[in-house]
Coordinates of N, CA and C in Angstrom, one line a residue:
M1 N 29.9 105.5 -22.4 CA 30.5 104.4 -21.6 C 32.0 103.7 -21.9
Q2 N 32.7 103.8 -21.0 CA 34.1 103.7 -21.7 C 34.6 102.2 -22.0
K3 N 35.3 102.3 -23.2 CA 35.7 100.7 -23.8 C 36.6 100.1 -22.8
R4 N 36.7 99.1 -22.8 CA 37.6 98.0 -22.1 C 38.3 97.0 -23.0
L5 N 39.5 96.6 -22.8 CA 39.9 95.4 -23.2 C 39.7 94.4 -22.7
G6 N 39.5 93.2 -23.5 CA 38.9 91.9 -23.2 C 39.7 90.8 -24.0
I7 N 39.0 89.5 -23.6 CA 39.1 88.4 -24.4 C 37.7 87.7 -24.5
I8 N 37.7 87.0 -25.8 CA 36.4 86.1 -25.8 C 36.8 85.1 -26.5
G9 N 36.5 84.0 -25.7 CA 36.7 82.3 -26.1 C 35.4 81.8 -26.3
I10 N 35.4 81.0 -27.8 CA 34.0 80.7 -28.7 C 34.5 79.0 -28.8
I11 N 33.8 78.4 -28.5 CA 34.1 76.8 -28.7 C 32.8 76.2 -29.3
I12 N 32.9 75.7 -30.3 CA 32.1 75.3 -31.5 C 31.9 73.7 -31.5
K13 N 30.7 73.2 -31.0 CA 30.9 71.8 -31.3 C 30.6 71.1 -32.6
N14 N 29.9 71.9 -33.2 CA 29.6 71.0 -34.4 C 29.8 72.3 -35.8
R15 N 31.0 72.1 -36.1 CA 31.1 73.3 -37.1 C 30.7 73.4 -38.4
K16 N 29.9 72.2 -38.6 CA 29.1 72.3 -40.0 C 27.9 72.9 -40.0
E17 N 27.5 73.0 -38.8 CA 25.8 73.7 -38.4 C 26.2 75.2 -38.0
A18 N 27.2 75.3 -37.2 CA 27.2 77.1 -36.6 C 28.1 77.9 -37.1
A19 N 29.0 77.5 -38.0 CA 30.3 78.0 -38.3 C 29.8 79.0 -39.2
A20 N 29.0 79.1 -40.2 CA 28.4 80.4 -40.9 C 27.7 81.4 -40.2
T21 N 26.9 80.8 -39.2 CA 26.4 81.7 -38.5 C 27.5 82.6 -37.6
V22 N 28.1 82.1 -37.0 CA 29.1 82.4 -36.3 C 29.8 83.6 -36.7
N23 N 30.3 83.3 -37.8 CA 31.0 84.1 -38.8 C 30.3 85.4 -38.9
T24 N 28.7 85.3 -39.4 CA 28.3 86.4 -39.8 C 28.1 87.4 -38.7
I25 N 28.1 87.0 -37.4 CA 27.7 87.7 -36.0 C 29.1 88.3 -35.7
L26 N 30.2 87.4 -36.1 CA 31.4 88.3 -35.6 C 31.5 89.6 -36.6
S27 N 31.3 89.2 -37.9 CA 31.4 90.5 -38.8 C 30.4 91.3 -38.8
D28 N 29.4 91.3 -38.0 CA 28.5 92.4 -37.8 C 28.9 93.2 -36.4
H29 N 29.9 92.3 -35.8 CA 30.5 93.2 -34.6 C 32.2 93.5 -35.0
G30 N 32.4 93.4 -36.1 CA 33.9 93.5 -36.3 C 34.3 94.9 -36.1
E31 N 33.7 95.8 -35.7 CA 34.3 97.1 -35.0 C 34.8 97.0 -33.8
I32 N 34.3 95.9 -33.1 CA 35.2 95.8 -31.6 C 36.2 94.8 -31.6
I33 N 36.4 94.1 -32.8 CA 37.2 93.1 -32.7 C 38.5 93.3 -33.1
V34 N 39.8 93.4 -32.2 CA 41.1 94.0 -32.7 C 42.0 92.7 -33.3
G35 N 41.7 91.4 -32.8 CA 42.3 90.2 -33.4 C 41.5 89.1 -33.0
R36 N 41.7 88.0 -33.8 CA 41.0 86.6 -33.8 C 41.9 85.6 -34.5
M37 N 41.9 84.7 -33.7 CA 42.7 83.4 -33.8 C 41.8 82.1 -33.8
G38 N 41.5 81.3 -34.9 CA 40.9 80.0 -34.9 C 41.7 79.0 -35.1
L39 N 41.1 77.9 -34.3 CA 42.1 76.7 -34.3 C 41.0 75.5 -34.2
P40 N 41.3 74.6 -35.1 CA 40.2 73.1 -35.1 C 41.2 72.3 -34.2
F41 N 40.3 71.8 -32.9 CA 40.6 70.8 -32.0 C 40.3 69.3 -32.3
R42 N 40.7 68.8 -33.4 CA 40.0 67.6 -34.1 C 40.0 66.6 -33.0
D43 N 41.2 66.5 -32.0 CA 41.0 65.2 -31.2 C 40.1 65.5 -30.3
R44 N 39.2 66.6 -29.9 CA 38.0 66.5 -29.2 C 36.9 66.9 -30.0
G45 N 36.8 67.4 -31.5 CA 35.8 67.3 -32.4 C 35.1 68.5 -32.4
V46 N 36.2 69.8 -31.9 CA 35.5 70.9 -31.6 C 36.5 72.1 -32.3
S47 N 35.8 73.4 -32.6 CA 36.7 74.2 -32.9 C 36.7 75.5 -32.0
I48 N 37.6 76.1 -31.6 CA 37.8 77.1 -30.7 C 38.4 78.6 -31.7
I49 N 37.9 79.6 -31.4 CA 37.7 80.7 -31.5 C 38.1 81.8 -30.7
D50 N 39.5 82.6 -30.8 CA 39.6 83.4 -29.4 C 39.7 84.7 -30.2
L51 N 39.1 85.6 -29.4 CA 39.1 87.2 -29.8 C 39.7 88.1 -28.8
I52 N 40.3 89.0 -29.6 CA 40.6 90.3 -28.5 C 39.8 91.5 -28.8
I53 N 39.4 91.8 -27.7 CA 38.2 93.0 -28.2 C 38.5 94.4 -27.4
E54 N 38.2 95.2 -28.0 CA 38.0 96.5 -27.2 C 36.6 97.1 -27.4
A55 N 35.9 96.7 -26.0 CA 34.6 97.3 -26.5 C 33.6 97.8 -25.0
T56 N 32.8 98.6 -25.1 CA 32.1 98.7 -23.6 C 31.2 97.1 -23.4
T57 N 30.8 97.1 -22.2 CA 30.1 96.0 -21.8 C 29.0 95.8 -22.3
D58 N 28.2 96.7 -22.8 CA 27.0 96.5 -23.7 C 27.3 96.2 -24.7
E59 N 28.5 96.5 -25.7 CA 28.9 95.8 -26.8 C 29.3 94.3 -26.5
V60 N 29.9 94.1 -25.7 CA 30.2 92.8 -25.3 C 29.1 91.6 -25.0
G61 N 28.3 92.5 -24.1 CA 26.8 91.4 -24.1 C 26.2 91.4 -25.3
A62 N 26.1 92.4 -25.9 CA 25.3 92.0 -27.3 C 25.8 91.0 -28.3
L63 N 27.3 90.8 -28.3 CA 27.9 89.7 -29.4 C 27.6 88.3 -28.4
T64 N 28.5 88.5 -27.1 CA 28.2 87.1 -26.6 C 26.9 86.7 -26.4
G65 N 25.9 87.3 -26.2 CA 24.4 87.0 -26.0 C 23.9 86.3 -27.3
K66 N 24.3 86.9 -28.6 CA 23.8 86.3 -29.7 C 24.6 85.1 -30.1
L67 N 25.9 85.2 -29.8 CA 26.5 83.7 -30.0 C 26.1 82.8 -29.0
G68 N 25.9 83.2 -27.7 CA 25.6 82.0 -26.6 C 24.2 81.2 -27.1
M69 N 23.4 81.9 -27.7 CA 22.3 81.5 -28.3 C 21.9 80.2 -29.4
L70 N 23.5 80.2 -29.8 CA 23.3 79.1 -30.9 C 23.4 77.6 -30.4
D71 N 22.7 76.8 -30.8 CA 23.0 75.4 -30.4 C 24.5 75.0 -30.8
G72 N 25.3 74.2 -29.7 CA 26.5 73.9 -29.7 C 27.6 75.0 -29.7
V73 N 27.2 76.2 -29.4 CA 28.7 77.1 -29.2 C 28.3 77.5 -27.6
Q74 N 29.5 77.7 -27.1 CA 29.9 78.0 -25.8 C 30.6 79.4 -25.8
V75 N 30.2 80.5 -25.1 CA 31.1 81.4 -25.0 C 31.6 81.8 -24.0
K76 N 32.5 82.6 -23.5 CA 32.9 83.2 -22.2 C 34.3 84.4 -22.4
S77 N 33.8 85.3 -21.5 CA 34.4 86.6 -21.9 C 35.1 86.9 -20.7
L78 N 36.2 87.9 -21.0 CA 36.8 88.3 -19.7 C 37.1 90.1 -19.9
L79 N 36.7 90.8 -19.2 CA 37.3 92.1 -19.6 C 38.3 92.8 -18.6
V80 N 39.2 93.8 -18.9 CA 40.0 94.5 -17.8 C 40.0 95.7 -17.8

């Protein structure tokens, strides 16, 4: 399967509860992550993580599926 470039946006509503699990999942899939930027958006009470990835659609699905099952975590992806 061909690897594609993409971005994944992650919004975490309750950082104290979800951050450790999110970081563990991202570490488990570190081989597909090219770049990462995290920003606290204090005015809205959320944290945002942006990922630049190079992966197959199956790899993206595995990562976003695990993240999307976490309470208080929203995930969107885009592949080009």
